[in-house]
C-alpha positions as a Python dict, from the first residue, in 0.01 Angstrom:
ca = {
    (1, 'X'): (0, 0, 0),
    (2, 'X'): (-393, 30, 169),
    (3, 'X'): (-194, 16, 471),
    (4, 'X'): (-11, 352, 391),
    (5, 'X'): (-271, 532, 232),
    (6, 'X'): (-514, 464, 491),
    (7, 'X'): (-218, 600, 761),
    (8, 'X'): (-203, 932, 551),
    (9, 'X'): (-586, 962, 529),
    (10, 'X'): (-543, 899, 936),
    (11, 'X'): (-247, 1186, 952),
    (12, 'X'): (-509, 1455, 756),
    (13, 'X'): (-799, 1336, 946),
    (14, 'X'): (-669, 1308, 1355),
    (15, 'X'): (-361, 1435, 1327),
    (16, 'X'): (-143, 1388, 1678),
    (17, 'X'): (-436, 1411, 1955),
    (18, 'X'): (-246, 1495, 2304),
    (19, 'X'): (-488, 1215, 2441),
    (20, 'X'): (-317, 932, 2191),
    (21, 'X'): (53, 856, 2325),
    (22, 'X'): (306, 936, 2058),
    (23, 'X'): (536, 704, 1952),
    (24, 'X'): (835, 962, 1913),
    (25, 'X'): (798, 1109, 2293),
    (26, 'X'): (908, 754, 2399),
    (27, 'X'): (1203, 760, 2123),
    (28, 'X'): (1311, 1134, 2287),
    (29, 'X'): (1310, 999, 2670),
    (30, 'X'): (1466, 660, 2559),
    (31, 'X'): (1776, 882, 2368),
    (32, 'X'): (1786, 1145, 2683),
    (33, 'X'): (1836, 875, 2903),
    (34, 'X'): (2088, 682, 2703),
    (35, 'X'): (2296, 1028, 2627),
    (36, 'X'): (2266, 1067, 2999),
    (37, 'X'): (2439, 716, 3059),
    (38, 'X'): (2661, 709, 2757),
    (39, 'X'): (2818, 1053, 2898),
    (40, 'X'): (2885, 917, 3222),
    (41, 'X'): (3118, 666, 3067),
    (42, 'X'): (3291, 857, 2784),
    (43, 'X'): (3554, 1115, 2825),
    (44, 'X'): (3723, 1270, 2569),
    (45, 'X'): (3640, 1296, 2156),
    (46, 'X'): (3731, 971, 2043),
    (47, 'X'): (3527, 799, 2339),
    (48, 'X'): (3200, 1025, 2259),
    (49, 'X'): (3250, 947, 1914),
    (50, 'X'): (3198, 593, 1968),
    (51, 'X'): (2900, 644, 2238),
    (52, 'X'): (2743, 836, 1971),
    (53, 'X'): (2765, 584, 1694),
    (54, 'X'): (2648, 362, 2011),
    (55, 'X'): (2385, 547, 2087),
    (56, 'X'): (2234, 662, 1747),
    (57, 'X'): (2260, 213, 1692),
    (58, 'X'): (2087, 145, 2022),
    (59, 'X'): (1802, 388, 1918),
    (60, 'X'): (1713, 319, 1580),
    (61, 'X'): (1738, -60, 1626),
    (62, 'X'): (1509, -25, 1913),
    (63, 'X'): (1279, 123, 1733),
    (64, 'X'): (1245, -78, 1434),
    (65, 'X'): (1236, -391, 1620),
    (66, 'X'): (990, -258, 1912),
    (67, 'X'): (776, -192, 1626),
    (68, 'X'): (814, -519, 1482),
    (69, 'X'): (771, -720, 1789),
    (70, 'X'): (413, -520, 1866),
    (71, 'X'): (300, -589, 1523),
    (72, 'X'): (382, -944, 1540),
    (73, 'X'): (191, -933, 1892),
    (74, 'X'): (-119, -788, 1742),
    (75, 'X'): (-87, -1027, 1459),
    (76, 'X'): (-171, -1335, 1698),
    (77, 'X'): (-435, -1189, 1856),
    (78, 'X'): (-601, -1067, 1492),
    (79, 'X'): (-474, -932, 1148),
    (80, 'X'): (-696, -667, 1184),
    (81, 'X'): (-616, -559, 1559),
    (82, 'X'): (-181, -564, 1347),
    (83, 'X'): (-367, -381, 1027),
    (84, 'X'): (-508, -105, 1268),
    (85, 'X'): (-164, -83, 1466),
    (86, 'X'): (39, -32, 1146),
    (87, 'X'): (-224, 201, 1033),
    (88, 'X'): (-183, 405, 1327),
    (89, 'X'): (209, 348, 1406),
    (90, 'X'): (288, 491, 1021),
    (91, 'X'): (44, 812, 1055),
    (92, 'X'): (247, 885, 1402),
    (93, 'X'): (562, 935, 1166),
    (94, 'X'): (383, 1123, 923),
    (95, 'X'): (288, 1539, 1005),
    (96, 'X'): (117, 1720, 754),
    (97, 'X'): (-194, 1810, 925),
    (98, 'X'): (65, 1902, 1248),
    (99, 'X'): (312, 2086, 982),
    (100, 'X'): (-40, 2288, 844),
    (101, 'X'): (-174, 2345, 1192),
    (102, 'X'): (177, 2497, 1351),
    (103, 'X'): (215, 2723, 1047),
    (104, 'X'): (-109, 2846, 1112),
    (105, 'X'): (-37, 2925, 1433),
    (106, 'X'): (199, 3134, 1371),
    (107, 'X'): (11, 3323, 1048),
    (108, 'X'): (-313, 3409, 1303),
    (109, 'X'): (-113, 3583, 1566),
    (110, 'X'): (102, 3790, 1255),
    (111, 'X'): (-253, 3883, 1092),
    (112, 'X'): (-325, 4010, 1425),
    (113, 'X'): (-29, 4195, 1508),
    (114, 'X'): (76, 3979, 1810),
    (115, 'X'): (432, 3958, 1715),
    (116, 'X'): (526, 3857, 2091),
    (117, 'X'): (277, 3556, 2008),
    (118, 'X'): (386, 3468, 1670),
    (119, 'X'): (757, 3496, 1823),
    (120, 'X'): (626, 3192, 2056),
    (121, 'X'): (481, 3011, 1834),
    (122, 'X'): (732, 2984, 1566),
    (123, 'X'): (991, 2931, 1861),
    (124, 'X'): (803, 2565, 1869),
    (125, 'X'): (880, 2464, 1524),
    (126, 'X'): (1259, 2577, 1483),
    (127, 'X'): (1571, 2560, 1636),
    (128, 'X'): (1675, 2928, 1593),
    (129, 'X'): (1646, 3280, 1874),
    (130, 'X'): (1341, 3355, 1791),
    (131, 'X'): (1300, 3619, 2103),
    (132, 'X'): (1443, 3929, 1891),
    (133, 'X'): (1315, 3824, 1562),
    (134, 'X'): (1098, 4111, 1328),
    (135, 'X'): (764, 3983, 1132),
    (136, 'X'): (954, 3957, 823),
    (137, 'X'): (1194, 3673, 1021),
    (138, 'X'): (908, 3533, 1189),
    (139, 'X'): (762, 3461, 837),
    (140, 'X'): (1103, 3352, 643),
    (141, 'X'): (1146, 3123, 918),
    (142, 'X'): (761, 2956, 910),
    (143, 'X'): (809, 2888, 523),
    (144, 'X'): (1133, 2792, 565),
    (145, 'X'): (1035, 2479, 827),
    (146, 'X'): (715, 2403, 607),
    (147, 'X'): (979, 2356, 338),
    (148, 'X'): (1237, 2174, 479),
    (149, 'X'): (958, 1961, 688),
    (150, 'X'): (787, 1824, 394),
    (151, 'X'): (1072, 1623, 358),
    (152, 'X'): (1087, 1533, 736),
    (153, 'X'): (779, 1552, 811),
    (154, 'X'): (633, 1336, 516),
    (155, 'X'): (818, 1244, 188),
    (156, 'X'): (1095, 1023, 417),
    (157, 'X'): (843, 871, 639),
    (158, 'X'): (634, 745, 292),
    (159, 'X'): (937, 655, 147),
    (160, 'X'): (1062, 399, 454),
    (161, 'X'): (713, 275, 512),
    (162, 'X'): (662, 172, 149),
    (163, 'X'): (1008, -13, 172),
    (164, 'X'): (957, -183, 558),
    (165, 'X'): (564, -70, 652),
    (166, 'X'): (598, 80, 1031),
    (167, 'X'): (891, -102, 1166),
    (168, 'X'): (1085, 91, 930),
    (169, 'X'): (857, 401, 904),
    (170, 'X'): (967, 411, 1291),
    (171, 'X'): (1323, 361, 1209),
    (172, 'X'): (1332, 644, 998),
    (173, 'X'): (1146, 891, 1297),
    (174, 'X'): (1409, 808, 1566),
    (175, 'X'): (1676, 881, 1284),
    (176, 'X'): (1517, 1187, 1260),
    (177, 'X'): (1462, 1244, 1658),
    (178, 'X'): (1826, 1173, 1720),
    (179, 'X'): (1953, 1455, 1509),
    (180, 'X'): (1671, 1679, 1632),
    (181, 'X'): (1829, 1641, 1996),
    (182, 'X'): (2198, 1581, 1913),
    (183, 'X'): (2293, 1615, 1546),
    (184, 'X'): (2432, 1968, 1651),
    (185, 'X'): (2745, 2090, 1547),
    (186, 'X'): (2798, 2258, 1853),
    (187, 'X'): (3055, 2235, 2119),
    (188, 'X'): (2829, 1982, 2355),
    (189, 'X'): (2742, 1761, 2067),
    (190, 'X'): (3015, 1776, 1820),
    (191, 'X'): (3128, 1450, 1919),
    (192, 'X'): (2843, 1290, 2037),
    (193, 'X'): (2587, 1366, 1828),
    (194, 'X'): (2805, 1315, 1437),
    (195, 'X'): (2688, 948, 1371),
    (196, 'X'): (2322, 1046, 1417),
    (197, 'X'): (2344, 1390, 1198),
    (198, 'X'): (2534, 1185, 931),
    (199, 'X'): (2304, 917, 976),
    (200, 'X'): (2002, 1147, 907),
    (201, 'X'): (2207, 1311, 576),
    (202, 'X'): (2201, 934, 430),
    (203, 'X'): (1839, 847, 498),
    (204, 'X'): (1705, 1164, 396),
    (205, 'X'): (1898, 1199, 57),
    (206, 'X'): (1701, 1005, -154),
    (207, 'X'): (1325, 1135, -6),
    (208, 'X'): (1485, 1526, -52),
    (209, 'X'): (1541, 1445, -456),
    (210, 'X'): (1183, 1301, -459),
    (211, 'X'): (1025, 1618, -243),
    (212, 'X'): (1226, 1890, -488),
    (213, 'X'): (1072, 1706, -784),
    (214, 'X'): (705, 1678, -609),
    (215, 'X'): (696, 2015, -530),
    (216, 'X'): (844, 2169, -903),
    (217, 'X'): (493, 1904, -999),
    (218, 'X'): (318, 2052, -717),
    (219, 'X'): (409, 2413, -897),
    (220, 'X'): (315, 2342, -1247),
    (221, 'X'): (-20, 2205, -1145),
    (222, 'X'): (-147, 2490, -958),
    (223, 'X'): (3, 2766, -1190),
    (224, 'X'): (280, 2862, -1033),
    (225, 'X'): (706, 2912, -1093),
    (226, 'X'): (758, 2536, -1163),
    (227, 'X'): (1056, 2645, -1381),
    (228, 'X'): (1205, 2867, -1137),
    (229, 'X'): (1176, 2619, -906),
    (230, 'X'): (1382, 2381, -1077),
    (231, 'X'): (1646, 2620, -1171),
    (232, 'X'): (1644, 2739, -810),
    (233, 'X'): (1708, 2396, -701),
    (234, 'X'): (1981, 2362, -961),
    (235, 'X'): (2163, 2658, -881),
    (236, 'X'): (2100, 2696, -483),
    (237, 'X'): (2021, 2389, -335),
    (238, 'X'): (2381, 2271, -268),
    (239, 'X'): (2491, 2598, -123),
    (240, 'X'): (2249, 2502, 146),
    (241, 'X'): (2502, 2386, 469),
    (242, 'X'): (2289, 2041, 483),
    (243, 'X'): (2308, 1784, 182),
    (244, 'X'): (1930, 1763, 149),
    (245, 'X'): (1717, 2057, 352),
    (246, 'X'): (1844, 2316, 65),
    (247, 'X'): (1646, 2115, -230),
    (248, 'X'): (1275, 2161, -44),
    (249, 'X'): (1394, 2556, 18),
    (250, 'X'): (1518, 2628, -280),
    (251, 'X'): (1215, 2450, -521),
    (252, 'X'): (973, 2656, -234),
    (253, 'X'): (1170, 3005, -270),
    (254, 'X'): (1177, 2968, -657),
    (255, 'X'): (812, 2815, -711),
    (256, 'X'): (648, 3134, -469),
    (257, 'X'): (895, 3365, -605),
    (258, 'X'): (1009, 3467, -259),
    (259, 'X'): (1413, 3457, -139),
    (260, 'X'): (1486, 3232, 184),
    (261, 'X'): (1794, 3225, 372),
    (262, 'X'): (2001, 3473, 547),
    (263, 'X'): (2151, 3582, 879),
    (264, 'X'): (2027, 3345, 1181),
    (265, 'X'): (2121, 3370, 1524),
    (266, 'X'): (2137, 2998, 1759),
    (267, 'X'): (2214, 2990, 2141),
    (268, 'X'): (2328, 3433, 2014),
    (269, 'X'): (2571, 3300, 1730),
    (270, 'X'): (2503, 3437, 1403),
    (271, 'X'): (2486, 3206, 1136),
    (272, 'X'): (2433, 3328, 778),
    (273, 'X'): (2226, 3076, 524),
    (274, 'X'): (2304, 3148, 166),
    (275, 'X'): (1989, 3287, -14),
    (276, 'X'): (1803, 3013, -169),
    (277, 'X'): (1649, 3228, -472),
    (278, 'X'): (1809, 3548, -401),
    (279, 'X'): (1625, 3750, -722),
    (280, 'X'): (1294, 3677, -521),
    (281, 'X'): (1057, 3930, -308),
    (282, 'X'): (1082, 3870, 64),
    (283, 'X'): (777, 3670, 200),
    (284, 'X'): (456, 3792, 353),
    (285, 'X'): (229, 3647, 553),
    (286, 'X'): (47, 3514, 222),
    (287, 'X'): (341, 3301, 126),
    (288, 'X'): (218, 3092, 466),
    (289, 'X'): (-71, 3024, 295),
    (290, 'X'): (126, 2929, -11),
    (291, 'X'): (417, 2741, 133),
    (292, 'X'): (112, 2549, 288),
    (293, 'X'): (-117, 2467, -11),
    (294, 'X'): (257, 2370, -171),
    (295, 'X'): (242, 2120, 132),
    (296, 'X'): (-26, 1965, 58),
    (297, 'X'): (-47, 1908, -284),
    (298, 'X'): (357, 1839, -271),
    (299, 'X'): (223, 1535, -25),
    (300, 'X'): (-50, 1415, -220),
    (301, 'X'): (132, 1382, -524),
    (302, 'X'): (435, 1220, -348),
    (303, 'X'): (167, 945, -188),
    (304, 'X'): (25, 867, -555),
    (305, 'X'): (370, 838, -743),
    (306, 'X'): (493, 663, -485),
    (307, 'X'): (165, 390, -435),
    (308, 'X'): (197, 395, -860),
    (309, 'X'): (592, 289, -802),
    (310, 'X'): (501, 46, -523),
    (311, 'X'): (251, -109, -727),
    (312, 'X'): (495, -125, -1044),
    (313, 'X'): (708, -290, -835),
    (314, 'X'): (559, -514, -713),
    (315, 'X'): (329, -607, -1046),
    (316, 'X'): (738, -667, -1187),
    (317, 'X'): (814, -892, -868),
    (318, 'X'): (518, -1119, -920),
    (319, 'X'): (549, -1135, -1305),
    (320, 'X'): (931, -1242, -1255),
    (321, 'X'): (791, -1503, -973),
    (322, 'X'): (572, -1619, -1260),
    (323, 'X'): (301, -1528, -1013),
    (324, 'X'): (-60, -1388, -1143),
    (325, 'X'): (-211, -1123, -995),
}
């Protein structure tokens, strides 16, 4: 448990430094290169159905036991050299200072009026065009990833590394890796990429529940639509194409009063979201600033209920061991 808060003081603190090597660039070249190899071997939809389930194996059992097997390394040398390491391997999965900082990237250029810039920079942080996109996009689509990341980026990570520390934590990140490269439902990855998308619905559907109830918390605490949010979620969230990102949007849309969703474009196909919150005003470039004070507070209460459950638990463990603390 000091092990995990110390990793999310680490994540507010340092963040990602370019100069530190990231854990999850390594996971992204290791499943490039074994999509590359997979492909070269499987023809056909059934075959790149396998390779994918393969592949999306290969990857997350790499990970976790990679992690393990460094840990265990540091361990011999010193338990605090494998303390450090864990320290530092969980913040890597973590991204709330990132989340913060790339939102506000995007909010300094629209203040400005550099929509060419803000354009850019939001291009970094979703998956949509962003080339043709108006302010008012620009913005929807900034809350909208703040949203849906505090699940992603935080909740899920905490979740898996209070369960299995950083072998796990890790786990969890090249889950979430492999469906940010090939969980597409698109023609190139229909086939290949469906374990790892499905794979990512099933780890992340427990840490979405827990993020829609932080953040209705998060709303009530600092005055804002906490009951909108929860009747957003109730009514919106599972109109939301995936299982889990609609329950982040929808408690987000109804706690700002603001309406997400609505018409996308990817690779110049439109794609229309349902409207998460559809009574709501359309966001400015002060719901940003919202979305991200909604991150932070959404992530500090997740980290104390879930230290208080930890604790709980294991205070129940010992007492049924007949162990004192």
């Amino acid at each position: 448990m000091l092990v995990v808060l110390a990793a999310y003081i680490t994540d507010l603190l340092i963040g990602d430094p370019r100069w530190l090597p990231h854990p999850v660039v390594y996971i992204g070249r290791f499943i490039a290169f074994g999509e590359r190899q997979l492909r070269r071997v499987a023809r056909g939809s059934k075959q790149l159905r396998v390779a994918g389930g393969i592949l999306a194996v290969l990857v997350v059992g790499s990970s976790y036991f990679i992690t393990l097997l460094l840990l265990q390394g540091a361990a011999a040398i010193h338990p605090w050299l494998a303390a450090g390491l864990e320290i530092w391997l969980i913040s890597t999965t973590m991204a709330v200072r990132g989340l913060a900082g790339a939102a506000a990237r995007v909010l300094s250029p629209l203040i400005r009026g550099d929509l060419d810039l803000a354009r850019q920079q939001v291009g970094w942080i979703v998956g949509r065009d962003t080339a043709q996109m108006g302010a008012p996009e620009v913005i929807r689509a900034t809350v909208e990833t703040v949203a849906e990341n505090i699940v992603d980026g935080f909740v899920s990570p905490l979740f898996y590394a209070l369960i299995g520390g950083a072998p796990l934590a890790m786990a969890y990140r090249a889950v979430n890796t492999l469906d940010s490269m090939v969980g597409y439902r698109n023609e190139l990855y229909r086939d290949l990429g469906w374990a790892s998308a499905r794979l990512d619905d099933v780890v992340n559907y427990l840490p979405a529940r827990w993020a829609g109830w932080m953040l209705v918390l998060a709303a009530w605490l600092s005055g804002r639509r906490a009951g909108e949010a929860r009747q957003a979620i109730k009514r919106d969230a599972g109109r939301h194409p995936s299982p889990n990102s609609g329950i982040p949007e929808a408690a987000m849309a109804g706690a700002l009063g603001i309406r997400l969703g609505g018409l996308n474009f990817y690779g110049g196909r439109p794609s229309f979201r349902p409207y998460m919150n559809e009574s709501g005003v359309l966001p400015g470039t002060d719901h940003i600033r919202r979305a991200v004070d909604m991150l932070y507070l959404s992530s500090f209460l997740a980290l104390t209920s879930g230290l208080a459950a930890a604790w709980a638990f294991r205070s129940l463990w010992c007492m049924c061991q007949g162990t004192v603390l």
